[in-house]
PDB file of C-alpha atoms and ligand atoms in Angstrom:
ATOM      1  CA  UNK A  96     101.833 -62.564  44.421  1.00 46.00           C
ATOM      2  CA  UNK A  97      99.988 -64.816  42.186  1.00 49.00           C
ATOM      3  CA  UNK A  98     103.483 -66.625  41.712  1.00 52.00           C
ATOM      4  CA  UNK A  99     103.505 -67.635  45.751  1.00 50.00           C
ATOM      5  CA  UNK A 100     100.273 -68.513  45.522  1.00 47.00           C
ATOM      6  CA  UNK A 101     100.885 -70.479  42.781  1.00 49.00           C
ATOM      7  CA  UNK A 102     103.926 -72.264  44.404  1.00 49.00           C
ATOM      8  CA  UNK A 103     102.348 -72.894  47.656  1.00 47.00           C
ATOM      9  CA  UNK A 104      98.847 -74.555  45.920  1.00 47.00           C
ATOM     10  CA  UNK A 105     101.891 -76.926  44.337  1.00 60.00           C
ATOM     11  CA  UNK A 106     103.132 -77.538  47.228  1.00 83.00           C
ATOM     12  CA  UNK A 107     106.462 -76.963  46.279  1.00 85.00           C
ATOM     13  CA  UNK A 108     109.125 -78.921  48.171  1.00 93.00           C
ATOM     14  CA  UNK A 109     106.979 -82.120  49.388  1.00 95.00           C
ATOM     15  CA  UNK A 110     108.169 -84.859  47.714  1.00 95.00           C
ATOM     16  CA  UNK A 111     108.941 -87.535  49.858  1.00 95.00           C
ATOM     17  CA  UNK A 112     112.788 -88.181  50.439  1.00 96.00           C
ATOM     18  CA  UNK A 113     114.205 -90.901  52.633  1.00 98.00           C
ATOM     19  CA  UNK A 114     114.736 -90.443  56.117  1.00 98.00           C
ATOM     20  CA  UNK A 115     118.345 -89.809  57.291  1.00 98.00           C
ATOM     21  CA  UNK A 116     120.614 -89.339  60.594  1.00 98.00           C
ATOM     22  CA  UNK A 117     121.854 -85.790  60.043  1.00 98.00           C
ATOM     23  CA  UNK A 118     124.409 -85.654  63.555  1.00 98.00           C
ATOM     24  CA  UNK A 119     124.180 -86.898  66.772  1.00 98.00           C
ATOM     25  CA  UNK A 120     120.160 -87.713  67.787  1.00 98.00           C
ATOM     26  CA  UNK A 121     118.972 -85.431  65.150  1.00 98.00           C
ATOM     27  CA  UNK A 122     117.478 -86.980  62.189  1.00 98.00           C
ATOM     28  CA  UNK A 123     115.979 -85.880  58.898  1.00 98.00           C
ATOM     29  CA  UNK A 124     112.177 -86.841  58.491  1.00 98.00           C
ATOM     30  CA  UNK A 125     110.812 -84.098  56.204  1.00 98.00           C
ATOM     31  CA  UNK A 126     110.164 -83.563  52.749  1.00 97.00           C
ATOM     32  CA  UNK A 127     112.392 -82.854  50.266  1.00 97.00           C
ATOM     33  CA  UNK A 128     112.905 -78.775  50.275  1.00 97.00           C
ATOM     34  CA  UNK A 129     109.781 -78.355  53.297  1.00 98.00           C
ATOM     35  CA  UNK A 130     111.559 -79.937  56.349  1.00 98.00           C
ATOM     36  CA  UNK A 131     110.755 -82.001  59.823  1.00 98.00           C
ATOM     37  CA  UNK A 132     113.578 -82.780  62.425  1.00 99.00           C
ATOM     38  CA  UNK A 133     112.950 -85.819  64.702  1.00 99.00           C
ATOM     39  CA  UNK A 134     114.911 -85.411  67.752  1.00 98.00           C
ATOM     40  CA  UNK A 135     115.619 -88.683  70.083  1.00 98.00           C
ATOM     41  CA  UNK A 136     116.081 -88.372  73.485  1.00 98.00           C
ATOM     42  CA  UNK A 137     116.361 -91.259  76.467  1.00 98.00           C
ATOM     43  CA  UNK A 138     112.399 -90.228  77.177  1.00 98.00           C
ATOM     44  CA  UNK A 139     111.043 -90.262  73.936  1.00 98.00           C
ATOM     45  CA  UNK A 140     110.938 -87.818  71.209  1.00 98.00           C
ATOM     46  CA  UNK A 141     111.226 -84.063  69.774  1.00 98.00           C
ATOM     47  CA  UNK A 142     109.326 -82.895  66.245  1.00 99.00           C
ATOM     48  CA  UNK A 143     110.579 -80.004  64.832  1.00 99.00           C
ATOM     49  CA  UNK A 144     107.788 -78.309  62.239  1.00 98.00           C
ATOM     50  CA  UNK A 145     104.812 -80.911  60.603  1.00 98.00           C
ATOM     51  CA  UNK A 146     105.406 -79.388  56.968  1.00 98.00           C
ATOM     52  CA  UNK A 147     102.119 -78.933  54.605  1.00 97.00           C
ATOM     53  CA  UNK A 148      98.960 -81.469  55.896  1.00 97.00           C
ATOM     54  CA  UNK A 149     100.151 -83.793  53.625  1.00 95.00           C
ATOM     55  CA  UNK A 150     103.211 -83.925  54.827  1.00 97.00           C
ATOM     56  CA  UNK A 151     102.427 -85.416  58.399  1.00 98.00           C
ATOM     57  CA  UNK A 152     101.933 -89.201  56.613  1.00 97.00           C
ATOM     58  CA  UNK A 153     105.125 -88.802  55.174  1.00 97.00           C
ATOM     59  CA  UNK A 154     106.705 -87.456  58.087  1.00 98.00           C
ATOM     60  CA  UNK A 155     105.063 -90.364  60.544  1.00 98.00           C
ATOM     61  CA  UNK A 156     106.225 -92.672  58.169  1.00 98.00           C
ATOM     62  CA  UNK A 157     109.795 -91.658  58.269  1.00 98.00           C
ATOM     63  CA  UNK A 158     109.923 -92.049  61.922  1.00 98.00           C
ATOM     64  CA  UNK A 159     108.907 -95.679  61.202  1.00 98.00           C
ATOM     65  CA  UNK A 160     111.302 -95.756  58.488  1.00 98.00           C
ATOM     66  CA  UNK A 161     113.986 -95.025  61.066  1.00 98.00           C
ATOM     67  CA  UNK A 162     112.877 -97.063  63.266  1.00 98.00           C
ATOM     68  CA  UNK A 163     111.266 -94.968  66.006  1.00 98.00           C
ATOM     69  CA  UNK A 164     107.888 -95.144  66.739  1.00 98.00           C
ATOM     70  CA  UNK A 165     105.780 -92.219  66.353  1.00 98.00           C
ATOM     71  CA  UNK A 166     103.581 -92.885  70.259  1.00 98.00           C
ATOM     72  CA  UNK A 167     106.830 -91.858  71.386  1.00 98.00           C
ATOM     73  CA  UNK A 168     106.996 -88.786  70.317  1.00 98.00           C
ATOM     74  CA  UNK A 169     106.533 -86.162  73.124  1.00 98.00           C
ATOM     75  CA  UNK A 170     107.135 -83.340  72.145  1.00 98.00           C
ATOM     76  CA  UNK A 171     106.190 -81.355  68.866  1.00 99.00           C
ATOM     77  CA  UNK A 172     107.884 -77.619  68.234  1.00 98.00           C
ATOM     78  CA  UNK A 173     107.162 -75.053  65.307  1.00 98.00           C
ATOM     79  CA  UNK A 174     109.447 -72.648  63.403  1.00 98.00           C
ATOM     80  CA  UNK A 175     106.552 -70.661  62.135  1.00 98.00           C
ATOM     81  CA  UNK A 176     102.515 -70.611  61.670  1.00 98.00           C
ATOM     82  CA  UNK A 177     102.538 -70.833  57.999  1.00 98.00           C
ATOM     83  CA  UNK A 178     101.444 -73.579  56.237  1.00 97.00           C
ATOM     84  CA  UNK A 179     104.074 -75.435  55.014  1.00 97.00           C
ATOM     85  CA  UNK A 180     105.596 -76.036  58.396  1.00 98.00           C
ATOM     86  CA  UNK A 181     102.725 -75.978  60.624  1.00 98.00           C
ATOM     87  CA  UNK A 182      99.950 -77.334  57.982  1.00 98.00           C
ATOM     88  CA  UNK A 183     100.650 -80.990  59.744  1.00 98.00           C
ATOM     89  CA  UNK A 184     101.310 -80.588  63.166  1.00 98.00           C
ATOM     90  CA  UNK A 185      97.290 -81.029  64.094  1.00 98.00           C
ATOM     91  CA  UNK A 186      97.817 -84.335  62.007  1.00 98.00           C
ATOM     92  CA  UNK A 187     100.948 -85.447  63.971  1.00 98.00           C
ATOM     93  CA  UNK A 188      99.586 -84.536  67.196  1.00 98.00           C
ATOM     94  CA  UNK A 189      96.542 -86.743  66.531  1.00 98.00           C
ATOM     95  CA  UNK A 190      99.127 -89.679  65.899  1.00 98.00           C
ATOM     96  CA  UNK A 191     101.368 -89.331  68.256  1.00 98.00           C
ATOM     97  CA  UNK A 192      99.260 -87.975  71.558  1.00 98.00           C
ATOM     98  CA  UNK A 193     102.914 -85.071  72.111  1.00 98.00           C
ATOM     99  CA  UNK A 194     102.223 -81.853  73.360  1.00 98.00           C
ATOM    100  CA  UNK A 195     102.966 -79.130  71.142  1.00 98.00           C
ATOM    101  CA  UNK A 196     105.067 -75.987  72.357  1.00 98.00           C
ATOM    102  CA  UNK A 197     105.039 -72.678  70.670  1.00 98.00           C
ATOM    103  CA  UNK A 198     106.517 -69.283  71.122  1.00 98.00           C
ATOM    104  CA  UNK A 199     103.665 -66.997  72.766  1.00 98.00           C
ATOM    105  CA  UNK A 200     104.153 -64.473  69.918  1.00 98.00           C
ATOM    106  CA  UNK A 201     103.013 -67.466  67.292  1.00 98.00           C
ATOM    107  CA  UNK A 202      99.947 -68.995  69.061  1.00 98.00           C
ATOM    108  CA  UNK A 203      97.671 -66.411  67.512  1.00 98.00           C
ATOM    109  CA  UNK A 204      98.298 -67.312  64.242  1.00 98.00           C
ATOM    110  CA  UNK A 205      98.833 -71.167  65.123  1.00 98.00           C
ATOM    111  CA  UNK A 206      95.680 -71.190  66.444  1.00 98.00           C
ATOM    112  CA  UNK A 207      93.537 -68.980  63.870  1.00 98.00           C
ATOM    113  CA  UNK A 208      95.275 -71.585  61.297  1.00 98.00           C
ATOM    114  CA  UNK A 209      97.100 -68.851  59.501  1.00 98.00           C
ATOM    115  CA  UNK A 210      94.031 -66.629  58.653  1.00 98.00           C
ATOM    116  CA  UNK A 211      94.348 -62.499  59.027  1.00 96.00           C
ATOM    117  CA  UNK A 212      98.254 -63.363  58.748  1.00 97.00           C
ATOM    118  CA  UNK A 213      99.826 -59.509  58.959  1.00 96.00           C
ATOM    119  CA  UNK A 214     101.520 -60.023  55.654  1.00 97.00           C
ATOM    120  CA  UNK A 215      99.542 -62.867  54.244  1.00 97.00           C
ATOM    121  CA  UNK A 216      96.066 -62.392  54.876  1.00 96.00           C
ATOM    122  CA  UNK A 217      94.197 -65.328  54.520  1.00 97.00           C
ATOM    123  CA  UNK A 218      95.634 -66.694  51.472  1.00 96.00           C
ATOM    124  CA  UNK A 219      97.360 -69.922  53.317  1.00 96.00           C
ATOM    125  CA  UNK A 220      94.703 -71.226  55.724  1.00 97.00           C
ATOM    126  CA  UNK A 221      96.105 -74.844  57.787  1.00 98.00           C
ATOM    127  CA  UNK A 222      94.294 -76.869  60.447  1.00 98.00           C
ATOM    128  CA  UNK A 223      94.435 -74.555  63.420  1.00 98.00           C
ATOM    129  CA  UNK A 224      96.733 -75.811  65.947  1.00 98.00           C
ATOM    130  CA  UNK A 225      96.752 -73.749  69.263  1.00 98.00           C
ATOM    131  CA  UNK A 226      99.354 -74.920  71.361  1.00 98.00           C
ATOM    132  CA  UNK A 227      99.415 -76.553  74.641  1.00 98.00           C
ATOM    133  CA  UNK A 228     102.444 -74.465  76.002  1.00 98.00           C
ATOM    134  CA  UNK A 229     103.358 -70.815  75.344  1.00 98.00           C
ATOM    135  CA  UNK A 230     107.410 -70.335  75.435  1.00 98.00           C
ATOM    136  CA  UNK A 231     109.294 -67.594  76.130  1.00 98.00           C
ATOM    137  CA  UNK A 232     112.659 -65.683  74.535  1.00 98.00           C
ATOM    138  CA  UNK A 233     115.097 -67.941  75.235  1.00 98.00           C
ATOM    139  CA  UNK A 234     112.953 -70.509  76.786  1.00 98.00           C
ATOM    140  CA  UNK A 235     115.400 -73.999  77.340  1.00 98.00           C
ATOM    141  CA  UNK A 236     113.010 -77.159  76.332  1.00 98.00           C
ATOM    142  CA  UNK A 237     114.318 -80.313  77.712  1.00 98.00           C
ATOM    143  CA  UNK A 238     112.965 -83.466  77.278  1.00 98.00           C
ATOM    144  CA  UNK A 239     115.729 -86.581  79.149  1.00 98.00           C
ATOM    145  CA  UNK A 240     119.183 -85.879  78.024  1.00 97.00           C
ATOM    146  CA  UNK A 241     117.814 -83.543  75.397  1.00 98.00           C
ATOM    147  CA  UNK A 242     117.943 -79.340  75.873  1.00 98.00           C
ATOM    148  CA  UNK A 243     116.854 -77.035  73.502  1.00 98.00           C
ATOM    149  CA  UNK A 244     116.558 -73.222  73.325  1.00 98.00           C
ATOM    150  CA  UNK A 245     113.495 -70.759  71.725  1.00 98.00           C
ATOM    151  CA  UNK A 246     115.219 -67.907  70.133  1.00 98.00           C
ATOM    152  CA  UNK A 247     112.713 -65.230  69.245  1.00 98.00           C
ATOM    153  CA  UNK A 248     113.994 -64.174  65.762  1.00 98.00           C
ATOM    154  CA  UNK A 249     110.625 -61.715  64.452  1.00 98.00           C
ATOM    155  CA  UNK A 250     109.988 -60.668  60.827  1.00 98.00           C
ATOM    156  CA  UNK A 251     108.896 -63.443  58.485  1.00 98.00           C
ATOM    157  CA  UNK A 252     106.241 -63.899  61.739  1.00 98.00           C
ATOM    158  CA  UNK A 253     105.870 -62.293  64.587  1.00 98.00           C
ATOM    159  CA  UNK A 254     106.815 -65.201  66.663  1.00 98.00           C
ATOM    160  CA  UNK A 255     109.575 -66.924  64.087  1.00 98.00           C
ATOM    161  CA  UNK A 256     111.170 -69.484  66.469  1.00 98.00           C
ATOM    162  CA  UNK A 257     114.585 -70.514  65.764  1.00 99.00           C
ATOM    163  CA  UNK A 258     115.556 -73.704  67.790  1.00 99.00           C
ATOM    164  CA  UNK A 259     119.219 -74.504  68.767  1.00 98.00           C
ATOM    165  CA  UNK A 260     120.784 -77.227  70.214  1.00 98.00           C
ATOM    166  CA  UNK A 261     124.028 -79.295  71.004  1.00 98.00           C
ATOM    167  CA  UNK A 262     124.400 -82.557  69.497  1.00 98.00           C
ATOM    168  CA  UNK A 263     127.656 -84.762  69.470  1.00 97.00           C
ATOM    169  CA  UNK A 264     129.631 -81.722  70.487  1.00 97.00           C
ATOM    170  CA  UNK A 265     127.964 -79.707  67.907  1.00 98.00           C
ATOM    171  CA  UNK A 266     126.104 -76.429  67.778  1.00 98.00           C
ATOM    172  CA  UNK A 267     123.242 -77.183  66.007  1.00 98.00           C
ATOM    173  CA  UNK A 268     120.639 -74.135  64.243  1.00 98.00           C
ATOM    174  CA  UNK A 269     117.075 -74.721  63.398  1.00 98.00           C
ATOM    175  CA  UNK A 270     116.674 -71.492  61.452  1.00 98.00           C
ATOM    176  CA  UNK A 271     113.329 -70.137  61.279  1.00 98.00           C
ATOM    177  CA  UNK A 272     113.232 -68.044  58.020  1.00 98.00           C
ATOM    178  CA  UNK A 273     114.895 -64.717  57.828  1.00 98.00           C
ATOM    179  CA  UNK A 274     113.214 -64.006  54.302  1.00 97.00           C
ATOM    180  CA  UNK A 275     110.698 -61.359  53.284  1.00 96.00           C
ATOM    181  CA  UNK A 276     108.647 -62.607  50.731  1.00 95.00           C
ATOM    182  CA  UNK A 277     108.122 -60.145  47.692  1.00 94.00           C
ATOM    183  CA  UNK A 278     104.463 -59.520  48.702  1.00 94.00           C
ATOM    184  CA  UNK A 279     105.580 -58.607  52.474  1.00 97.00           C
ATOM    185  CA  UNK A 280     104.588 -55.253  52.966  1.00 97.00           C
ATOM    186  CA  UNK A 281     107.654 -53.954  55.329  1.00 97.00           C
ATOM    187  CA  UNK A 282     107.910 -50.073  55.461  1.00 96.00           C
ATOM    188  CA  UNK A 283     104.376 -48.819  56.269  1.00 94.00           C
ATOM    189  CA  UNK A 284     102.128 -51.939  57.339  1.00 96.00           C
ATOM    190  CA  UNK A 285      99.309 -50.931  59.399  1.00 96.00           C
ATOM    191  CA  UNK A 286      99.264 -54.757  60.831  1.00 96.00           C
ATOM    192  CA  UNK A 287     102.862 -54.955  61.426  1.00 97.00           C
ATOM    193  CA  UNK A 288     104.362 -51.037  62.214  1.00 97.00           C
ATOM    194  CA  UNK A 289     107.943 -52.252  63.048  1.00 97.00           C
ATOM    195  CA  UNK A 290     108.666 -55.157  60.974  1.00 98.00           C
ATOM    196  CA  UNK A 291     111.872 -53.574  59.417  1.00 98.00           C
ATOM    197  CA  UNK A 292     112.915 -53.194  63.201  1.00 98.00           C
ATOM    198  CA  UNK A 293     112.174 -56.640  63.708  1.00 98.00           C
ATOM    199  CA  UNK A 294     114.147 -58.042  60.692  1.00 98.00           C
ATOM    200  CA  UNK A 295     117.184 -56.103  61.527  1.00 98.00           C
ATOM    201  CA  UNK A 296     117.165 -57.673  65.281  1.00 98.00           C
ATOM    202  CA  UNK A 297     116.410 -60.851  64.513  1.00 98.00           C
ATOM    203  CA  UNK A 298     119.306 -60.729  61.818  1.00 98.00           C
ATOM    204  CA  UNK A 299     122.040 -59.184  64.720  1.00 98.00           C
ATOM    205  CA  UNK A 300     120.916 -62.277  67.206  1.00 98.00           C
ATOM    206  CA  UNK A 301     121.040 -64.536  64.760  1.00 98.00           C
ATOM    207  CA  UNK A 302     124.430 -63.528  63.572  1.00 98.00           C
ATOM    208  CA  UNK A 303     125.172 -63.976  67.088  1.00 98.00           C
ATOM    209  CA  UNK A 304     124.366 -67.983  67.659  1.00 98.00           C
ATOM    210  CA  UNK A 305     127.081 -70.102  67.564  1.00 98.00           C
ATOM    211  CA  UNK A 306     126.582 -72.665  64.719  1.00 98.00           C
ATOM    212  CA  UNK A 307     128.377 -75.396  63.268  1.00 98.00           C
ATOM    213  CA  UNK A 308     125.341 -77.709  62.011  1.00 98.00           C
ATOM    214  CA  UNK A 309     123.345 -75.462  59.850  1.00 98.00           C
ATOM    215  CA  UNK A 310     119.629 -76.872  59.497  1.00 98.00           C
ATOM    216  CA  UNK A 311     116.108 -74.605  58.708  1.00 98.00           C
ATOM    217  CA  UNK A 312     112.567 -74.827  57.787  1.00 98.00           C
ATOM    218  CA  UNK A 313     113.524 -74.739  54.081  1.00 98.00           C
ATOM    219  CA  UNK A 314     116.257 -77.153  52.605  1.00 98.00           C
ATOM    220  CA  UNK A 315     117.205 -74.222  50.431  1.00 97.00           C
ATOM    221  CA  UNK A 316     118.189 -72.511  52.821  1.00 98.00           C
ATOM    222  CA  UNK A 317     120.818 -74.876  54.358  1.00 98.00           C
ATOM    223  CA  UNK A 318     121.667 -76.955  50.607  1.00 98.00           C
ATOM    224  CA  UNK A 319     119.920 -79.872  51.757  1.00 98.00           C
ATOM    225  CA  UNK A 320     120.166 -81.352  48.308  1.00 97.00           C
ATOM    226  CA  UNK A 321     123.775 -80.999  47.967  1.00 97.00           C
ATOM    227  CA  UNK A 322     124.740 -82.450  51.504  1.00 98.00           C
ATOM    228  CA  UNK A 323     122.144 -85.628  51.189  1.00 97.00           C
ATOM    229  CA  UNK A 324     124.034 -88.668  51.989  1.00 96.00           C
ATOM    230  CA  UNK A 325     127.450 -86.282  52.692  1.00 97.00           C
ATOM    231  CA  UNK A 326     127.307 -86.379  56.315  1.00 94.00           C
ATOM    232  CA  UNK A 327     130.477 -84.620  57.222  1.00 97.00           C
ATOM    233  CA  UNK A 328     128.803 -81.404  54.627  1.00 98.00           C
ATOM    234  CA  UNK A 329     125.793 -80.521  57.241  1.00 98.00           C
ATOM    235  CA  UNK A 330     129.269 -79.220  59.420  1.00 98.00           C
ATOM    236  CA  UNK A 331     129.180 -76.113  57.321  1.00 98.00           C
ATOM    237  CA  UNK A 332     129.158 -72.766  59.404  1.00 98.00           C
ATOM    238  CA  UNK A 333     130.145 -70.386  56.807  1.00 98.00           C
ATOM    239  CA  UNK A 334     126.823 -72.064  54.637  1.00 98.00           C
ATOM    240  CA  UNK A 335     125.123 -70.450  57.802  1.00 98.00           C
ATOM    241  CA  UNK A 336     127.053 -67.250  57.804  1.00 98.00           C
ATOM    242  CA  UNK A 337     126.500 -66.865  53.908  1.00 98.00           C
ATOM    243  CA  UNK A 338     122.943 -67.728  54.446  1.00 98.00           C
ATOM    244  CA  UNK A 339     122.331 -64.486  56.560  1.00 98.00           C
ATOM    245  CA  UNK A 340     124.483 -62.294  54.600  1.00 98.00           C
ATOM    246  CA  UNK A 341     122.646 -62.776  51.435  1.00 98.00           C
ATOM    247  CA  UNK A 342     118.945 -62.719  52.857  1.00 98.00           C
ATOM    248  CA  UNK A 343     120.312 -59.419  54.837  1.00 98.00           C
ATOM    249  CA  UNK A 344     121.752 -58.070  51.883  1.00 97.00           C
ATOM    250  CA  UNK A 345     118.345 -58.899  50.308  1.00 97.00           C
ATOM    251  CA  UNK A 346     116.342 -57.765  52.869  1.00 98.00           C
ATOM    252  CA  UNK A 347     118.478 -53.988  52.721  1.00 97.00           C
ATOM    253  CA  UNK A 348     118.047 -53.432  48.886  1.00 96.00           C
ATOM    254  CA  UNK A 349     113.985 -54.162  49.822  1.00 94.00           C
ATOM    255  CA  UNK A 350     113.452 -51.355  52.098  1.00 95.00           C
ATOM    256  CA  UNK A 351     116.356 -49.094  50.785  1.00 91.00           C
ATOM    257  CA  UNK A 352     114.752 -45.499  50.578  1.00 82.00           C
TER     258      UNK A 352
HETATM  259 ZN1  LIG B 483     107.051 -69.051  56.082  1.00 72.09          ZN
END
């Protein structure tokens, strides 16, 4: 417990990396382990996730970097209301004037700014951040040439959004986070009665999605390091496939009887 905390005061994961087309219009424009996706579309463009607060600079400036600019930035989607993902999105939708869409499950915490989180408490407080549009399950976001989907995958949050798209002929996964941090409380939480039931559906759908371009809210999750300036590596489905296996492998020895 004091570990986390420790890790997340460091912010673990935010050093600044360069910017980086990943496949297709998707583009790397996050930190170096805590991640931000810039989509480009013919009508402007899609943030996925604003990191820690301190991020968003880093972020905006990577869109610069790239040579986008961030005013046209429409849109502005979440994996998950903790703070090193949505700690930056207030900051980035200050800069860039996009709407931000969330699943309806996550605008609670979103918009409390991660206080009385159901496993957290209010250890990892953010700039609250309520969002402008409530998705759905399945929801399809499009923004010009651009589609993407909302797939409701519970358990690290209650509304853990993992985005999916196709780019240059590629099925592209914006995990959420499958992972139950050691001071979850799964089996027997008064604030979260069927998170074990959550995990273990969210872990069938996702097993389900198609995916050859394996992407997520943590580099570690997806071996950003490794596959930096390796293009042809982010087409790694069995990374994906391995990915789940091991946090559901994980995830059984946790709540074994
Ligand atoms: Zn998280």
């Amino acid at each position: 417990m004091i570990l986390a905390a420790l890790l997340f005061a460091a912010h673990t994961g935010n050093n600044p990396i360069a910017p980086f087309r990943i496949v297709g219009n998707v583009f790397y424009v996050g930190a170096s382990d805590v991640t931000s996706f810039l989509i480009v579309t013919n009508k402007g463009h899609i943030v996925i996730d604003g990191g820690y607060e301190d991020t968003a600079p880093m972020i905006l400036a990577n869109i610069r970097t790239l040579g986008f600019q961030p005013r046209d930035v429409k849109l502005i989607l979440n994996s998950h209301g903790h703070t090193d993902h949505a700690g930056g999105i207030d900051a980035l939708r200050r800069a860039t004037g996009a709407k931000f869409l969330a699943a309806k499950e996550e605008a609670p915490l979103l918009a409390r700014g991660g206080l009385d989180d159901p496993q957290f408490g209010d250890r990892f407080p953010f700039p609250p951040t309520p969002p402008d549009t409530l998705l759905q399950d399945n929801q399809k976001v499009t923004l010009g040439d651009t589609t993407l989907v909302a797939h409701l995958t519970p358990g690290h949050t209650h509304g853990c959004t993992t985005w999916t798209l196709r780019a240059a002929g590629k099925d592209v996964v914006f995990l959420c986070s499958i992972s139950a941090p050691t001071e979850y409380k799964l089996v027997g939480n008064p604030l979260w009665p069927n998170a074990v039931e959550d995990y273990r559906s969210s872990f069938a759908k996702l097993r389900a999605l198609p995916c050859d371009v394996f992407l997520g809210s943590h580099g570690g999750f997806f071996d950003l390091a490794a596959k930096i300036g390796h293009p042809e590596r982010f087409i790694d489905p069995a990374g994906y496939k391995a990915h789940l296996h091991r946090m559901e492998a994980a995830f059984n020895k946790r709540v074994a009887p």
